[in-house]
């Protein structure tokens, strides 16, 4: 059985992959023909996932991003932090706006319930293309889910500390996580809204926003897409001098596998500090103090 399902970051990366397989492509919101009609550009799709679709040609590109948050409050915060622009757009979703950077970079975004949809463009002239981008966004909005009901958790009460620990980590401005598994070491760092990853000591900027991945994983745990069961209190311990409560549980996510895990959660702050697979082959640890961005 595959031992993917630790606490972050491996747990979340695997969760994001599962989410991507189960969700419709971001390229389903607008087509290459739509872009040809709007901008007179023949583009090719170079990225096609559930969250991101990139359309590109020489000196011109369009990106569509779609995020379905676990609940409405998270969607509101995500829109405000990552997508909101300075100019409001009326009559579109629950909130919508546009922004520009320089003469040729622009973005239009909207939130409808738990869904956030954004279209960005590089190339051409933003002043000339702003109305075209808004029209594309209005067209794409018709394909969004209309639900805005907060997600109802089906987790057993004994398993709720796992989700609460993940939510507590989301609120941290900095952390450094290390996962070691059968001779492989993977590190990830969050500092000031930036994410970095290292494989065998070589640091680079993370290809994904790990906070967004964590939000997706939280939603999947709540709705049962990632099964978390048999949660048991295994007593108290210390991790790097921090008093923790140890919680054991079983995780399962279809073909990605699963297994038994023990998670150490800070008694005072509720943060996840360490997780270990039942066979001891994989260990994940996270610290939250004295974190600095790595040298790339």
XYZ file of C-alpha atoms in Angstrom:
296
model
C 0.000 0.000 0.000
C 1.335 3.423 -0.941
C 2.277 5.658 1.974
C 1.447 9.010 0.379
C -0.865 10.221 3.071
C 1.183 11.989 5.642
C 0.581 15.488 6.821
C 1.825 18.278 4.441
C 3.603 18.695 2.169
C 3.483 15.202 0.597
C -0.067 14.697 1.800
C -1.178 17.923 0.128
C 0.650 17.380 -3.131
C -0.992 13.971 -3.467
C -4.336 15.508 -2.512
C -3.959 18.180 -5.160
C -3.249 15.522 -7.778
C -6.396 13.643 -6.784
C -8.427 16.863 -6.919
C -7.028 17.673 -10.360
C -8.022 14.260 -11.716
C -11.560 14.552 -10.359
C -12.256 18.160 -11.357
C -12.999 19.594 -14.813
C -10.187 21.270 -16.704
C -9.770 25.034 -16.370
C -9.581 24.983 -20.179
C -13.297 24.124 -20.232
C -14.219 27.716 -19.333
C -13.020 29.302 -22.593
C -11.680 27.792 -25.814
C -8.876 28.633 -28.219
C -11.594 29.716 -30.672
C -12.972 32.133 -28.062
C -9.540 33.745 -27.734
C -9.134 33.850 -31.524
C -12.492 35.620 -31.810
C -11.748 38.088 -28.993
C -8.136 39.009 -29.733
C -7.453 37.782 -33.268
C -4.669 35.508 -31.948
C -4.200 31.824 -32.730
C -3.067 30.214 -29.476
C -2.128 26.749 -28.269
C -2.886 25.229 -24.873
C 0.394 24.658 -22.981
C -0.980 23.949 -19.476
C -4.191 22.022 -18.821
C -5.113 21.256 -15.194
C -8.177 21.650 -13.019
C -6.879 24.985 -11.705
C -4.831 26.493 -14.538
C -5.104 26.696 -18.317
C -2.414 28.521 -20.305
C -3.014 29.620 -23.894
C 0.086 30.877 -25.681
C 1.541 32.144 -28.912
C 4.529 34.364 -29.644
C 4.415 37.562 -27.526
C 0.876 36.824 -26.315
C -0.615 34.613 -23.615
C -3.830 34.148 -21.667
C -4.171 32.243 -18.401
C -7.417 31.028 -16.866
C -7.325 30.099 -13.177
C -10.193 28.452 -11.296
C -10.188 27.641 -7.572
C -13.113 26.055 -5.737
C -12.562 26.820 -2.057
C -13.848 24.601 0.778
C -16.294 27.274 1.954
C -17.507 30.788 1.221
C -15.399 32.548 3.871
C -12.198 31.021 2.496
C -13.266 32.056 -1.012
C -13.814 35.650 0.127
C -10.372 35.774 1.739
C -8.724 34.094 -1.250
C -10.307 36.536 -3.673
C -9.281 39.538 -1.591
C -5.705 38.330 -1.161
C -4.881 36.829 -4.548
C -7.321 38.086 -7.150
C -9.001 41.387 -6.250
C -8.193 44.327 -8.521
C -8.620 48.062 -8.086
C -11.515 48.508 -10.518
C -14.856 46.899 -9.644
C -16.894 45.125 -12.326
C -20.653 45.277 -11.780
C -23.246 42.582 -12.354
C -20.834 39.650 -12.278
C -20.916 37.007 -9.552
C -20.793 38.016 -5.899
C -17.822 40.287 -6.552
C -15.609 41.034 -9.539
C -12.806 43.421 -10.473
C -9.998 44.150 -12.909
C -6.398 45.254 -12.583
C -3.474 46.124 -14.836
C 0.295 46.176 -14.629
C 1.979 48.332 -17.212
C 0.523 48.665 -20.672
C 0.126 45.048 -21.704
C -0.536 42.971 -18.555
C -4.075 42.764 -17.241
C -6.382 40.564 -15.182
C -10.116 40.254 -14.600
C -11.431 38.144 -11.703
C -14.684 37.188 -10.066
C -16.009 35.211 -7.102
C -19.279 33.323 -7.232
C -19.989 31.500 -3.999
C -17.029 29.243 -3.253
C -15.652 29.562 -6.793
C -13.037 32.080 -7.907
C -12.314 32.517 -11.612
C -9.589 34.732 -13.060
C -8.395 35.526 -16.588
C -4.971 37.145 -17.096
C -3.419 38.379 -20.343
C 0.102 39.365 -21.378
C 0.544 41.119 -24.725
C -1.469 43.575 -26.755
C -2.716 46.708 -24.986
C -4.718 46.400 -21.805
C -6.777 49.545 -22.465
C -7.843 48.130 -25.815
C -8.471 44.611 -24.518
C -10.078 45.258 -21.105
C -13.629 45.017 -22.460
C -12.756 41.829 -24.355
C -11.364 40.227 -21.208
C -14.457 41.179 -19.231
C -16.641 39.666 -21.952
C -14.678 36.410 -21.771
C -15.038 36.366 -17.988
C -18.802 36.854 -18.250
C -18.955 34.036 -20.773
C -16.891 31.720 -18.548
C -18.929 32.581 -15.452
C -21.939 30.766 -16.881
C -20.062 27.475 -16.424
C -19.410 27.951 -12.713
C -21.287 26.070 -10.041
C -23.979 28.246 -8.474
C -23.578 26.810 -4.984
C -22.371 29.052 -2.196
C -23.316 26.830 0.718
C -20.536 26.219 3.239
C -19.229 22.685 3.175
C -20.572 20.391 5.856
C -17.893 18.193 7.350
C -18.497 14.439 7.508
C -15.375 13.851 9.597
C -15.788 12.017 12.859
C -15.344 14.269 15.889
C -12.193 12.387 16.888
C -10.614 13.298 13.523
C -11.395 17.029 13.619
C -8.024 17.939 15.237
C -6.331 16.923 11.959
C -8.265 19.539 9.995
C -7.876 22.137 12.749
C -4.100 21.588 12.753
C -4.005 22.145 8.989
C -6.076 25.327 9.363
C -3.721 26.520 12.117
C -0.745 26.014 9.798
C -2.510 28.052 7.090
C -2.558 31.031 9.446
C 1.226 30.970 9.953
C 3.327 33.498 8.048
C 6.337 31.184 7.936
C 7.197 27.513 8.281
C 9.824 25.002 7.186
C 8.699 21.427 6.500
C 10.929 18.421 5.880
C 9.827 14.999 4.624
C 12.229 12.058 4.641
C 11.270 8.783 3.014
C 13.546 5.842 2.232
C 16.607 7.946 1.454
C 14.771 10.848 -0.212
C 14.516 14.249 1.452
C 12.007 16.892 0.397
C 11.893 20.327 2.039
C 9.467 23.207 1.617
C 9.451 26.727 3.049
C 6.848 29.449 3.317
C 8.067 33.017 3.964
C 6.087 36.233 3.426
C 3.632 34.625 1.029
C 6.339 32.945 -1.048
C 6.890 29.192 -1.308
C 10.103 27.288 -1.976
C 10.907 23.611 -2.402
C 14.130 21.633 -2.230
C 14.959 18.131 -3.403
C 18.324 16.911 -2.105
C 19.433 20.406 -1.139
C 18.652 22.253 -4.405
C 16.223 25.085 -3.678
C 13.782 26.593 -6.166
C 10.519 28.493 -6.096
C 7.606 26.140 -5.618
C 5.556 25.443 -8.768
C 2.403 25.583 -6.627
C 0.962 27.714 -3.862
C 1.118 25.244 -0.976
C -1.471 27.197 1.028
C -3.954 26.770 -1.815
C -3.115 23.066 -1.983
C -3.728 22.813 1.752
C -7.126 24.492 1.416
C -8.082 21.964 -1.227
C -6.937 19.101 0.991
C -8.978 20.466 3.901
C -12.076 20.497 1.732
C -11.412 16.980 0.514
C -11.027 15.684 4.065
C -14.291 17.350 5.033
C -16.295 16.020 2.110
C -14.801 12.530 2.308
C -12.835 12.612 -0.966
C -9.834 11.830 1.223
C -10.959 9.372 3.859
C -9.562 9.984 7.341
C -10.780 7.388 9.831
C -9.975 5.483 13.032
C -8.592 8.567 14.796
C -7.272 7.765 18.273
C -5.557 9.729 21.028
C -2.162 8.109 21.572
C -1.128 10.236 24.547
C 1.421 13.026 24.993
C 5.026 13.502 23.890
C 7.533 16.224 22.966
C 8.911 17.139 19.535
C 11.968 19.420 19.500
C 11.073 20.560 23.004
C 7.420 21.285 22.148
C 4.736 19.477 24.158
C 2.436 17.627 21.748
C -0.592 15.373 21.667
C -0.169 12.337 19.408
C -3.110 11.328 17.198
C -3.137 8.158 15.087
C -5.404 7.715 12.056
C -5.952 5.835 8.807
C -6.053 7.653 5.459
C -7.219 6.421 2.084
C -7.629 8.019 -1.352
C -8.474 5.427 -3.948
C -5.676 4.478 -6.320
C -3.231 6.812 -4.550
C -3.311 4.481 -1.584
C -3.030 5.375 2.059
C -1.961 3.932 5.372
C -1.643 4.468 9.101
C -0.104 7.705 10.384
C 0.722 9.237 13.761
C 0.451 13.026 13.897
C 1.948 15.159 16.694
C -0.036 18.357 17.354
C 1.157 21.163 19.651
C -0.779 21.172 22.936
C -0.693 24.974 23.244
C -0.887 26.168 19.618
C -2.636 23.304 17.779
C 0.026 23.266 15.051
C 1.245 20.088 13.311
C 4.861 19.346 14.261
C 5.519 15.801 13.106
C 3.858 12.894 11.309
C 5.223 9.367 10.956
C 3.903 6.432 8.935
C 3.113 3.306 10.872
C 6.024 1.430 9.285
C 8.417 4.249 10.209
C 9.670 4.643 6.640
C 8.432 8.218 6.166
C 8.629 11.136 8.577
C 7.410 14.705 8.119
C 8.396 17.511 10.509
C 7.607 21.224 10.560
C 9.036 24.133 12.520
C 7.679 27.678 12.702
C 10.413 29.839 14.283
C 13.500 31.521 12.800
C 12.478 30.808 9.197
C 14.251 32.622 6.334
C 13.931 32.367 2.551
C 16.546 30.026 1.056
C 19.280 31.143 -1.318
C 18.361 30.090 -4.842
